[in-house]
mmCIF file of C-alpha atoms in Angstrom:
data_model
loop_
_atom_site.group_PDB
_atom_site.id
_atom_site.type_symbol
_atom_site.label_atom_id
_atom_site.label_comp_id
_atom_site.label_asym_id
_atom_site.label_seq_id
_atom_site.Cartn_x
_atom_site.Cartn_y
_atom_site.Cartn_z
ATOM 1 C CA MET L 1 -32.799 11.722 13.602
ATOM 2 C CA SER L 2 -33.246 10.509 10.000
ATOM 3 C CA ILE L 3 -30.427 9.899 7.547
ATOM 4 C CA THR L 4 -31.583 12.884 5.470
ATOM 5 C CA GLN L 5 -31.351 15.191 8.470
ATOM 6 C CA GLU L 6 -27.877 13.894 9.323
ATOM 7 C CA ILE L 7 -26.737 14.504 5.729
ATOM 8 C CA ASN L 8 -28.116 18.045 5.841
ATOM 9 C CA MET L 9 -26.284 18.707 9.093
ATOM 10 C CA LEU L 10 -23.022 17.636 7.459
ATOM 11 C CA GLY L 11 -23.617 20.133 4.678
ATOM 12 C CA VAL L 12 -23.812 17.495 1.938
ATOM 13 C CA THR L 13 -25.630 18.769 -1.164
ATOM 14 C CA TRP L 14 -27.285 16.773 -3.907
ATOM 15 C CA ILE L 15 -24.376 17.527 -6.245
ATOM 16 C CA ASP L 16 -21.960 16.024 -3.699
ATOM 17 C CA VAL L 17 -24.043 12.834 -3.511
ATOM 18 C CA LEU L 18 -24.235 12.701 -7.310
ATOM 19 C CA ALA L 19 -20.481 13.191 -7.641
ATOM 20 C CA VAL L 20 -19.660 10.365 -5.222
ATOM 21 C CA LEU L 21 -22.124 8.000 -6.884
ATOM 22 C CA TYR L 22 -20.717 8.857 -10.312
ATOM 23 C CA PHE L 23 -17.191 8.276 -9.007
ATOM 24 C CA LEU L 24 -18.089 4.818 -7.685
ATOM 25 C CA ILE L 25 -19.950 3.923 -10.887
ATOM 26 C CA CYS L 26 -16.947 4.967 -12.988
ATOM 27 C CA TRP L 27 -14.526 2.916 -10.883
ATOM 28 C CA PHE L 28 -16.518 -0.322 -10.594
ATOM 29 C CA SER L 29 -17.978 -0.132 -14.099
ATOM 30 C CA TYR L 30 -14.582 0.374 -15.679
ATOM 31 C CA ALA L 31 -13.098 -2.512 -13.665
ATOM 32 C CA HIS L 32 -15.879 -4.809 -14.918
ATOM 33 C CA PHE L 33 -15.645 -3.470 -18.467
ATOM 34 C CA ALA L 34 -11.864 -3.968 -18.597
ATOM 35 C CA SER L 35 -12.166 -7.499 -17.211
ATOM 36 C CA VAL L 36 -14.735 -8.468 -19.868
ATOM 37 C CA LYS L 37 -13.076 -6.675 -22.784
ATOM 38 C CA THR L 38 -9.701 -8.281 -22.018
ATOM 39 C CA GLN L 39 -11.206 -11.697 -22.753
ATOM 40 C CA SER L 40 -11.921 -10.794 -26.395
ATOM 41 C CA ASN L 41 -9.580 -7.890 -27.176
ATOM 42 C CA PRO L 42 -5.839 -7.454 -26.671
ATOM 43 C CA SER L 43 -4.912 -5.356 -23.656
ATOM 44 C CA LEU L 44 -1.769 -4.727 -21.672
ATOM 45 C CA TYR L 45 -2.979 -7.360 -19.188
ATOM 46 C CA SER L 46 -3.625 -10.110 -21.758
ATOM 47 C CA VAL L 47 -0.479 -9.414 -23.782
ATOM 48 C CA LEU L 48 1.726 -9.311 -20.693
ATOM 49 C CA HIS L 49 0.264 -12.672 -19.662
ATOM 50 C CA ASP L 50 1.554 -14.100 -22.953
ATOM 51 C CA TYR L 51 4.990 -12.609 -22.309
ATOM 52 C CA ARG L 52 4.998 -14.044 -18.771
ATOM 53 C CA LEU L 53 4.168 -17.436 -20.286
ATOM 54 C CA GLU L 54 7.126 -17.116 -22.643
ATOM 55 C CA TRP L 55 9.325 -16.005 -19.718
ATOM 56 C CA SER L 56 8.369 -19.146 -17.751
ATOM 57 C CA ARG L 57 9.211 -21.319 -20.748
ATOM 58 C CA ARG L 58 12.596 -19.686 -21.161
ATOM 59 C CA LEU L 59 13.269 -19.935 -17.441
ATOM 60 C CA ILE L 60 13.275 -23.726 -17.360
ATOM 61 C CA GLU L 61 15.653 -23.828 -20.329
ATOM 62 C CA ARG L 62 18.341 -22.053 -18.309
ATOM 63 C CA GLU L 63 20.604 -23.829 -15.876
ATOM 64 C CA VAL L 64 21.559 -20.562 -14.137
ATOM 65 C CA ARG L 65 18.505 -18.511 -13.141
ATOM 66 C CA ILE L 66 20.065 -15.494 -11.457
ATOM 67 C CA MET L 67 18.608 -13.197 -14.112
ATOM 68 C CA ASP L 68 15.091 -14.515 -13.454
ATOM 69 C CA SER L 69 15.541 -14.091 -9.724
ATOM 70 C CA ASN L 70 16.652 -10.485 -10.262
ATOM 71 C CA LEU L 71 13.665 -9.784 -12.492
ATOM 72 C CA ILE L 72 11.152 -11.026 -9.922
ATOM 73 C CA GLY L 73 13.101 -9.169 -7.240
ATOM 74 C CA THR L 74 12.649 -5.950 -9.215
ATOM 75 C CA LEU L 75 8.898 -6.536 -9.494
ATOM 76 C CA HIS L 76 8.768 -7.248 -5.763
ATOM 77 C CA ARG L 77 10.657 -4.038 -4.964
ATOM 78 C CA ASN L 78 8.325 -1.988 -7.175
ATOM 79 C CA ALA L 79 5.309 -3.285 -5.275
ATOM 80 C CA SER L 80 7.115 -2.783 -1.954
ATOM 81 C CA LEU L 81 7.908 0.823 -2.851
ATOM 82 C CA LEU L 82 4.266 1.573 -3.577
ATOM 83 C CA VAL L 83 3.195 -0.143 -0.346
ATOM 84 C CA SER L 84 5.517 2.192 1.580
ATOM 85 C CA THR L 85 4.331 5.209 -0.419
ATOM 86 C CA THR L 86 0.703 4.353 0.279
ATOM 87 C CA ILE L 87 1.400 4.110 4.016
ATOM 88 C CA PHE L 88 2.914 7.626 3.944
ATOM 89 C CA ILE L 89 -0.113 8.930 2.031
ATOM 90 C CA LEU L 90 -2.495 7.365 4.559
ATOM 91 C CA ALA L 91 -0.485 8.840 7.434
ATOM 92 C CA GLY L 92 -0.740 12.265 5.816
ATOM 93 C CA LEU L 93 -4.484 11.933 5.261
ATOM 94 C CA ILE L 94 -5.040 10.879 8.872
ATOM 95 C CA ALA L 95 -3.005 13.902 9.978
ATOM 96 C CA VAL L 96 -5.168 16.138 7.786
ATOM 97 C CA LEU L 97 -8.252 14.582 9.340
ATOM 98 C CA GLY L 98 -6.935 15.552 12.752
ATOM 99 C CA ALA L 99 -6.317 19.154 11.665
ATOM 100 C CA THR L 100 -9.584 19.841 9.877
ATOM 101 C CA ASP L 101 -9.864 23.556 10.627
ATOM 102 C CA ARG L 102 -6.368 24.405 9.439
ATOM 103 C CA ALA L 103 -6.674 22.209 6.344
ATOM 104 C CA MET L 104 -9.989 23.857 5.438
ATOM 105 C CA LEU L 105 -8.378 27.285 5.610
ATOM 106 C CA ILE L 106 -5.600 26.196 3.251
ATOM 107 C CA ALA L 107 -8.092 24.598 0.840
ATOM 108 C CA ALA L 108 -10.288 27.719 0.911
ATOM 109 C CA SER L 109 -7.388 29.745 -0.500
ATOM 110 C CA LEU L 110 -7.443 27.677 -3.699
ATOM 111 C CA PRO L 111 -9.290 29.268 -6.655
ATOM 112 C CA PHE L 112 -12.842 28.073 -7.376
ATOM 113 C CA THR L 113 -12.992 26.099 -4.124
ATOM 114 C CA VAL L 114 -16.527 25.820 -2.757
ATOM 115 C CA THR L 115 -17.216 26.575 0.878
ATOM 116 C CA THR L 116 -17.759 23.473 2.963
ATOM 117 C CA THR L 117 -18.580 22.394 6.480
ATOM 118 C CA ALA L 118 -16.214 20.513 8.764
ATOM 119 C CA GLY L 119 -18.405 17.425 8.472
ATOM 120 C CA LEU L 120 -18.322 17.439 4.669
ATOM 121 C CA TRP L 121 -14.572 18.048 4.678
ATOM 122 C CA GLU L 122 -14.063 14.993 6.859
ATOM 123 C CA LEU L 123 -16.169 12.921 4.467
ATOM 124 C CA LYS L 124 -13.963 14.015 1.569
ATOM 125 C CA VAL L 125 -10.810 13.015 3.441
ATOM 126 C CA LEU L 126 -12.403 9.726 4.522
ATOM 127 C CA LEU L 127 -13.136 8.897 0.879
ATOM 128 C CA LEU L 128 -9.468 9.437 0.056
ATOM 129 C CA ILE L 129 -8.451 7.233 2.978
ATOM 130 C CA ILE L 130 -10.750 4.437 1.749
ATOM 131 C CA VAL L 131 -9.321 4.681 -1.780
ATOM 132 C CA PHE L 132 -5.708 4.434 -0.593
ATOM 133 C CA VAL L 133 -6.471 1.676 1.910
ATOM 134 C CA HIS L 134 -7.776 -0.281 -1.074
ATOM 135 C CA ALA L 135 -4.541 0.501 -2.934
ATOM 136 C CA PHE L 136 -2.489 -0.650 0.065
ATOM 137 C CA PHE L 137 -4.197 -4.042 0.172
ATOM 138 C CA LYS L 138 -3.731 -4.523 -3.579
ATOM 139 C CA PHE L 139 -0.045 -3.570 -3.600
ATOM 140 C CA SER L 140 0.771 -5.581 -0.474
ATOM 141 C CA TRP L 141 -0.942 -8.669 -1.899
ATOM 142 C CA ALA L 142 0.899 -8.237 -5.195
ATOM 143 C CA MET L 143 4.168 -7.996 -3.255
ATOM 144 C CA TRP L 144 3.381 -11.231 -1.433
ATOM 145 C CA GLN L 145 2.425 -12.993 -4.671
ATOM 146 C CA PHE L 146 5.741 -11.996 -6.253
ATOM 147 C CA SER L 147 7.401 -13.526 -3.184
ATOM 148 C CA ILE L 148 5.438 -16.755 -3.725
ATOM 149 C CA ALA L 149 6.523 -16.775 -7.380
ATOM 150 C CA THR L 150 10.141 -16.513 -6.211
ATOM 151 C CA VAL L 151 9.691 -19.533 -3.937
ATOM 152 C CA LEU L 152 8.061 -21.448 -6.781
ATOM 153 C CA MET L 153 10.962 -20.555 -9.052
ATOM 154 C CA GLY L 154 13.351 -21.995 -6.481
ATOM 155 C CA GLY L 155 11.730 -25.385 -7.090
ATOM 156 C CA ALA L 156 11.634 -25.068 -10.871
ATOM 157 C CA PRO L 157 12.344 -28.306 -12.737
ATOM 158 C CA ASN L 158 15.711 -28.915 -14.337
ATOM 159 C CA THR L 159 16.201 -29.184 -18.081
ATOM 160 C CA THR L 160 16.449 -32.979 -17.724
ATOM 161 C CA ASP L 161 13.128 -33.401 -15.867
ATOM 162 C CA SER L 162 9.965 -34.775 -17.459
ATOM 163 C CA GLU L 163 7.920 -32.655 -19.853
ATOM 164 C CA SER L 164 4.798 -32.934 -17.676
ATOM 165 C CA LEU L 165 6.700 -31.492 -14.698
ATOM 166 C CA LYS L 166 7.957 -28.622 -16.829
ATOM 167 C CA GLN L 167 4.489 -27.802 -18.181
ATOM 168 C CA ASP L 168 3.018 -27.868 -14.683
ATOM 169 C CA PHE L 169 5.634 -25.377 -13.490
ATOM 170 C CA ILE L 170 5.114 -23.120 -16.513
ATOM 171 C CA LYS L 171 1.367 -22.981 -15.848
ATOM 172 C CA ARG L 172 1.676 -22.294 -12.115
ATOM 173 C CA HIS L 173 4.476 -19.758 -12.423
ATOM 174 C CA THR L 174 2.719 -17.804 -15.185
ATOM 175 C CA LEU L 175 -0.586 -17.697 -13.310
ATOM 176 C CA LEU L 176 1.116 -16.478 -10.127
ATOM 177 C CA LEU L 177 2.940 -13.710 -11.969
ATOM 178 C CA SER L 178 -0.266 -12.678 -13.735
ATOM 179 C CA LEU L 179 -2.228 -12.643 -10.470
ATOM 180 C CA ALA L 180 0.437 -10.439 -8.921
ATOM 181 C CA GLY L 181 0.398 -8.206 -11.995
ATOM 182 C CA THR L 182 -3.386 -7.912 -11.821
ATOM 183 C CA ASN L 183 -3.317 -6.829 -8.179
ATOM 184 C CA PHE L 184 -0.519 -4.379 -8.937
ATOM 185 C CA ASN L 185 -2.617 -2.958 -11.782
ATOM 186 C CA HIS L 186 -5.656 -2.608 -9.497
ATOM 187 C CA GLY L 187 -3.507 -0.741 -7.004
ATOM 188 C CA LEU L 188 -2.400 1.660 -9.738
ATOM 189 C CA ARG L 189 -6.035 2.191 -10.723
ATOM 190 C CA ALA L 190 -6.800 3.135 -7.142
ATOM 191 C CA TYR L 191 -4.066 5.782 -7.347
ATOM 192 C CA TYR L 192 -5.634 7.194 -10.506
ATOM 193 C CA PHE L 193 -9.078 7.339 -8.922
ATOM 194 C CA GLY L 194 -7.502 8.769 -5.779
ATOM 195 C CA ILE L 195 -6.384 11.741 -7.893
ATOM 196 C CA ALA L 196 -9.989 12.119 -9.047
ATOM 197 C CA ALA L 197 -11.277 11.947 -5.460
ATOM 198 C CA LEU L 198 -8.815 14.677 -4.484
ATOM 199 C CA THR L 199 -10.591 17.138 -6.779
ATOM 200 C CA TRP L 200 -13.763 16.835 -4.663
ATOM 201 C CA ILE L 201 -12.015 19.159 -2.200
ATOM 202 C CA VAL L 202 -12.171 21.904 -4.846
ATOM 203 C CA HIS L 203 -15.614 21.356 -6.387
ATOM 204 C CA PRO L 204 -18.008 18.391 -6.884
ATOM 205 C CA LEU L 205 -18.398 19.209 -10.591
ATOM 206 C CA LEU L 206 -14.635 19.020 -10.996
ATOM 207 C CA PHE L 207 -14.841 15.662 -9.188
ATOM 208 C CA ILE L 208 -17.258 14.390 -11.841
ATOM 209 C CA LEU L 209 -15.075 15.639 -14.682
ATOM 210 C CA ALA L 210 -11.955 14.127 -13.107
ATOM 211 C CA SER L 211 -13.656 10.740 -12.707
ATOM 212 C CA SER L 212 -14.527 10.721 -16.415
ATOM 213 C CA TRP L 213 -11.008 11.830 -17.318
ATOM 214 C CA VAL L 214 -9.449 9.008 -15.272
ATOM 215 C CA VAL L 215 -11.603 6.402 -17.038
ATOM 216 C CA SER L 216 -10.524 7.839 -20.395
ATOM 217 C CA VAL L 217 -6.836 7.748 -19.440
ATOM 218 C CA LEU L 218 -7.050 4.196 -18.118
ATOM 219 C CA TYR L 219 -8.842 2.962 -21.229
ATOM 220 C CA LYS L 220 -6.296 4.530 -23.571
ATOM 221 C CA ARG L 221 -3.350 3.159 -21.621
ATOM 222 C CA GLU L 222 -4.710 -0.377 -21.265
ATOM 223 C CA PHE L 223 -6.299 -0.802 -24.709
ATOM 224 C CA ARG L 224 -5.001 1.927 -27.043
ATOM 225 C CA SER L 225 -1.497 2.778 -25.848
ATOM 226 C CA GLN L 226 1.685 2.843 -27.881
ATOM 227 C CA SER L 227 3.202 0.386 -25.406
ATOM 228 C CA LEU L 228 0.481 -2.136 -26.294
ATOM 229 C CA ARG L 229 1.084 -1.648 -30.018
ATOM 230 C CA ILE L 230 4.806 -2.277 -29.543
ATOM 231 C CA LEU L 231 4.114 -5.496 -27.600
ATOM 232 C CA LEU L 232 1.668 -6.690 -30.260
ATOM 233 C CA GLU L 233 4.155 -6.034 -33.042
#
């Protein structure tokens, strides 16, 4: 049996294929665009890196670093919370996958929902599972990197140590915090695109519109937000 025949048996239409491809293009293209644009234009990522650098400089000027430990602990707990939340979401999606018929009946009661086959429904849920698995790996890695930054902070140089030792710590600590922040940000992006993928259950055209809307929201928040303007000022 050919791939085309298998797709037809699942009830996948050309608009479904187009919607998924558009979704993936939006996600990966925006990630690349944001990475490139950040190098030449201010963004929340680049500005926060500068603030993390200043934080690391201030850290080594303090003899008592309880405040810094609490700050990293808060970042760690935020990532940990989202790791736990993602696990619950994945558990729910797997449960939905195991109760396809009942879930399809509930979805069919929603307005404007297109009729679908069990095979296509399972593909829609599988896409959501893939998106949130990606989010889980990003959040869990960010959590671990915040833990590494805490360990590194435990060995921070004293105020009387050499300048070269201080600068080495500042560089390493800032890069670790920024790496953790980047992974945390990628996990949040996955949540945004997960919301877009959820609309595929209703209609593939709504899926396309939601993917475009998510890109617009992400761009405004990372490059045109009021929070960014406040940090720049």
